mmCIF file of C-alpha atoms and ligand atoms in Angstrom:
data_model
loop_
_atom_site.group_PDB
_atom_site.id
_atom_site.type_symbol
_atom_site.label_atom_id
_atom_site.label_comp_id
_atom_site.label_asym_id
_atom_site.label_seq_id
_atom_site.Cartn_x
_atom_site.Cartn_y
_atom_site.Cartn_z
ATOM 1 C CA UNK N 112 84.515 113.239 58.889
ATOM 2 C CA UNK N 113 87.076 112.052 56.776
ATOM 3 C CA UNK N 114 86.111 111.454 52.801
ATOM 4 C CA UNK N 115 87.937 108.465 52.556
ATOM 5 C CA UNK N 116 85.978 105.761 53.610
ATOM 6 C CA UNK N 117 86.866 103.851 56.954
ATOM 7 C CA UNK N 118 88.225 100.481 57.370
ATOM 8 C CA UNK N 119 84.765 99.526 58.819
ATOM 9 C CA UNK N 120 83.102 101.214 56.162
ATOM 10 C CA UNK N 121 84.943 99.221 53.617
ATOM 11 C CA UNK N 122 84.086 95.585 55.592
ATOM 12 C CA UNK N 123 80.153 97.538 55.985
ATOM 13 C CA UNK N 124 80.221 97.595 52.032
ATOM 14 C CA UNK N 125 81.417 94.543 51.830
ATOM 15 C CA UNK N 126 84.842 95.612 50.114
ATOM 16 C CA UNK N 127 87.104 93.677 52.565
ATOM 17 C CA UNK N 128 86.066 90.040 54.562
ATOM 18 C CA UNK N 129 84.840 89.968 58.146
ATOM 19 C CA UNK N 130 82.801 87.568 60.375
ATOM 20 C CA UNK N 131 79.825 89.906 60.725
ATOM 21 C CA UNK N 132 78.093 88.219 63.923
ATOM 22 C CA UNK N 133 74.814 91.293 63.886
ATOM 23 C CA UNK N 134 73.776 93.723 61.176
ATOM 24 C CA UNK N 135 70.807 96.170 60.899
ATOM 25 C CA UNK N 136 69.902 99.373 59.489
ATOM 26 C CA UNK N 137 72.303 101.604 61.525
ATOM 27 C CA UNK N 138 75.298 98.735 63.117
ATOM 28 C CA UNK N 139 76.943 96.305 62.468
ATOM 29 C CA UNK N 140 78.821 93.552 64.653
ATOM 30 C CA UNK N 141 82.125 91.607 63.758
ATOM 31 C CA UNK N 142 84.830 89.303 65.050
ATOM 32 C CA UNK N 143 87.704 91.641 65.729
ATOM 33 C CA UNK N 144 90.842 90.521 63.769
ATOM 34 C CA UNK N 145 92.713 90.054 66.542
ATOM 35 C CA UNK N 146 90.906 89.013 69.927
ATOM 36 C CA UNK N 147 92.365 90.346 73.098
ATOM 37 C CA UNK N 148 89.696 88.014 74.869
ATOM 38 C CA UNK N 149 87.581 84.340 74.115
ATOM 39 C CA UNK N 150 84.771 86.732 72.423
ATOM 40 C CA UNK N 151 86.062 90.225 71.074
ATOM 41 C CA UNK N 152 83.461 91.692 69.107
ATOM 42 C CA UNK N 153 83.466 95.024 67.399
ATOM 43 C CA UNK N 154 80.212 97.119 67.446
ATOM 44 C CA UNK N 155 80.148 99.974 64.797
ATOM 45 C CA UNK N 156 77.643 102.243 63.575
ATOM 46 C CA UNK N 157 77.123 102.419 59.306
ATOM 47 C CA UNK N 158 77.765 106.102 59.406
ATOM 48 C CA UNK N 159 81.696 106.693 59.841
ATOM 49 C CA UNK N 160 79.905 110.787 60.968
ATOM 50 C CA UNK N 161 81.507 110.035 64.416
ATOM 51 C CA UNK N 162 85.633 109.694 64.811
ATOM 52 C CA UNK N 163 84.604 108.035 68.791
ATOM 53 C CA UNK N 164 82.525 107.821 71.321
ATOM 54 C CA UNK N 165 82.530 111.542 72.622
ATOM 55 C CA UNK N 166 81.126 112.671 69.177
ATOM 56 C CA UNK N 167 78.941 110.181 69.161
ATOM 57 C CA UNK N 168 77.170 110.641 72.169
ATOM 58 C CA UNK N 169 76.949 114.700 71.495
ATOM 59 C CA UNK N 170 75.921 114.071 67.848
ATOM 60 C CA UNK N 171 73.574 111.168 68.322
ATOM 61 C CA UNK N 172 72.637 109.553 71.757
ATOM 62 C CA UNK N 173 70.380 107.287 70.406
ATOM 63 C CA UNK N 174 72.991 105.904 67.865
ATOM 64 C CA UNK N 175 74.966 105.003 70.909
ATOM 65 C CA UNK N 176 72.202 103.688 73.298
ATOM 66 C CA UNK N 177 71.779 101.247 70.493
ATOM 67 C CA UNK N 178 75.233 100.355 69.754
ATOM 68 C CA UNK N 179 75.215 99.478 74.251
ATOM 69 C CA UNK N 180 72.038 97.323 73.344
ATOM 70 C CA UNK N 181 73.585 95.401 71.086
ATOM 71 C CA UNK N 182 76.829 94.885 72.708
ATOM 72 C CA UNK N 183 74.225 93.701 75.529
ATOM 73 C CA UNK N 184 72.532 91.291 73.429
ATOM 74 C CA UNK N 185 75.847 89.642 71.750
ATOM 75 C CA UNK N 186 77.622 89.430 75.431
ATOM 76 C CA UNK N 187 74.207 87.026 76.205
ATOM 77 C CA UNK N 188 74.333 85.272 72.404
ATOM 78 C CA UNK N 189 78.263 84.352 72.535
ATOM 79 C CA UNK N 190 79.327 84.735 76.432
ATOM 80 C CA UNK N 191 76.715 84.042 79.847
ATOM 81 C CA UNK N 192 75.917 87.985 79.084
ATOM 82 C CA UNK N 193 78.892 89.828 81.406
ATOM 83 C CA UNK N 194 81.110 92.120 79.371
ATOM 84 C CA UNK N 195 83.330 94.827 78.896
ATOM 85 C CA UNK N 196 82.630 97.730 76.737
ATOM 86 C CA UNK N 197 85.766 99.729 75.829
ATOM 87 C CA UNK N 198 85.667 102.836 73.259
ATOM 88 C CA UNK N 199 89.344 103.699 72.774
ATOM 89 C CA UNK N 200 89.397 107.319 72.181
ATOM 90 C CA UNK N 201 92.575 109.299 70.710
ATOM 91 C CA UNK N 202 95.618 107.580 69.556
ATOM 92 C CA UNK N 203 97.557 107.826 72.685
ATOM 93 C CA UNK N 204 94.730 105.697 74.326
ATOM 94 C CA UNK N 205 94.969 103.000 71.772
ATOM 95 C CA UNK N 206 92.308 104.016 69.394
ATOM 96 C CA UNK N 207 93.654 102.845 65.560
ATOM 97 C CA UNK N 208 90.640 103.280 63.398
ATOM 98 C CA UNK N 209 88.645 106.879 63.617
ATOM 99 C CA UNK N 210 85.196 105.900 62.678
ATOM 100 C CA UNK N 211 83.569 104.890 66.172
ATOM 101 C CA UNK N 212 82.880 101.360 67.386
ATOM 102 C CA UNK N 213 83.086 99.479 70.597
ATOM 103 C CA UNK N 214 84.599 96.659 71.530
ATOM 104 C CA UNK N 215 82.782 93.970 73.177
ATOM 105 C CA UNK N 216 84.759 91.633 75.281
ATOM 106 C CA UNK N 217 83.595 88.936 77.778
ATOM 107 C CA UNK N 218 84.129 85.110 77.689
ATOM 108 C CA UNK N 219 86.663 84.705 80.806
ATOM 109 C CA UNK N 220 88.541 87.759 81.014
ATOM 110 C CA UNK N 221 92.397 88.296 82.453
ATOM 111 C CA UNK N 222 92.045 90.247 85.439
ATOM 112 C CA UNK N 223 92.965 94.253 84.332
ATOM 113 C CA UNK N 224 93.254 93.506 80.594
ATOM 114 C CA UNK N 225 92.349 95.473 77.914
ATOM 115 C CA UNK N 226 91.366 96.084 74.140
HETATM 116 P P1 AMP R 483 90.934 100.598 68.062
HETATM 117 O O1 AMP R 483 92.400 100.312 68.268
HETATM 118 O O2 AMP R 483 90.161 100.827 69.323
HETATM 119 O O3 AMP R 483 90.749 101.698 67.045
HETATM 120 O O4 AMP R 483 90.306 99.274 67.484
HETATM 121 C C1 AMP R 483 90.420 98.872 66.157
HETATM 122 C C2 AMP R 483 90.209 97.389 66.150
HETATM 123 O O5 AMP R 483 89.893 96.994 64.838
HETATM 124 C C3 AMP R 483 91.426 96.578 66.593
HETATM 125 O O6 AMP R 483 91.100 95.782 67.727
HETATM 126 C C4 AMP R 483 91.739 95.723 65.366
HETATM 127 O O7 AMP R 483 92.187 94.416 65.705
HETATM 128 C C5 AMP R 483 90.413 95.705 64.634
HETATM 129 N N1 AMP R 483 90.498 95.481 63.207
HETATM 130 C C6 AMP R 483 91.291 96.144 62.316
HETATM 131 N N2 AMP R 483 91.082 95.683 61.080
HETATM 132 C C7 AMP R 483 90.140 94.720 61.180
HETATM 133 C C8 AMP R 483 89.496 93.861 60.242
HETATM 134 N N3 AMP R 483 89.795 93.894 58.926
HETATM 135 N N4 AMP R 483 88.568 92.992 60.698
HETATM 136 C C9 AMP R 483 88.261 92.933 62.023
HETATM 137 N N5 AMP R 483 88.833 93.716 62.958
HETATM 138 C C10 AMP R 483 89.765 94.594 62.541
#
């Protein structure tokens, strides 16, 4: 865990602007910056404990299980409730920010595109 806080954690505390769509106790849900489909939402826990998805699901399951609940819930709120769930993980697959969150795309999706 890194002791500088995360670019999430700085848009979590309110430090830097973002269209939060979903917020409780543990997540959060924005508009990603730059959409790679018509809804591209980012799901990401408060905690920035995790660096991805593998951590995450070793370190708290539950954390994550919510995090898929919500994604489920905001494909149904902004898109007819299909989606794609992507967790980049590791720079080399794409991954820019290493405090865990998943992106939520749906909306009318290219055929093989991705976050
Ligand atoms: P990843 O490349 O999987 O680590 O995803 C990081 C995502 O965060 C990218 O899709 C960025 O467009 C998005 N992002 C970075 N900064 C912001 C911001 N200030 N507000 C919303 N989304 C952001």
């Amino acid at each position: 865990m890194s002791a500088e806080p995360s670019i999430f954690t700085r848009i979590i505390n309110r430090e830097i602007p973002s269209d939060v769509v979903f917020e409780n106790d543990h997540l959060i849900a924005i508009r990603d910056i730059a959409p790679q489909a018509p809804v591209h939402l980012l799901v990401i826990p408060k905690t920035q404990a995790y660096a991805n998805v593998s951590e995450l699901a070793a370190g708290d399951p539950a954390l994550l299980a919510d995090m898929v609940a919500v994604a489920r819930d905001l494909a149904f709120e902004h898109a007819n409730g299909e989606y794609r769930l992507v967790f980049n993980t590791g720079a080399t697959a794409g991954q820019t920010v290493f405090h865990v969150h998943a992106h939520v795309l749906a909306g009318g999706l290219e055929e093989g595109s991705l976050a």
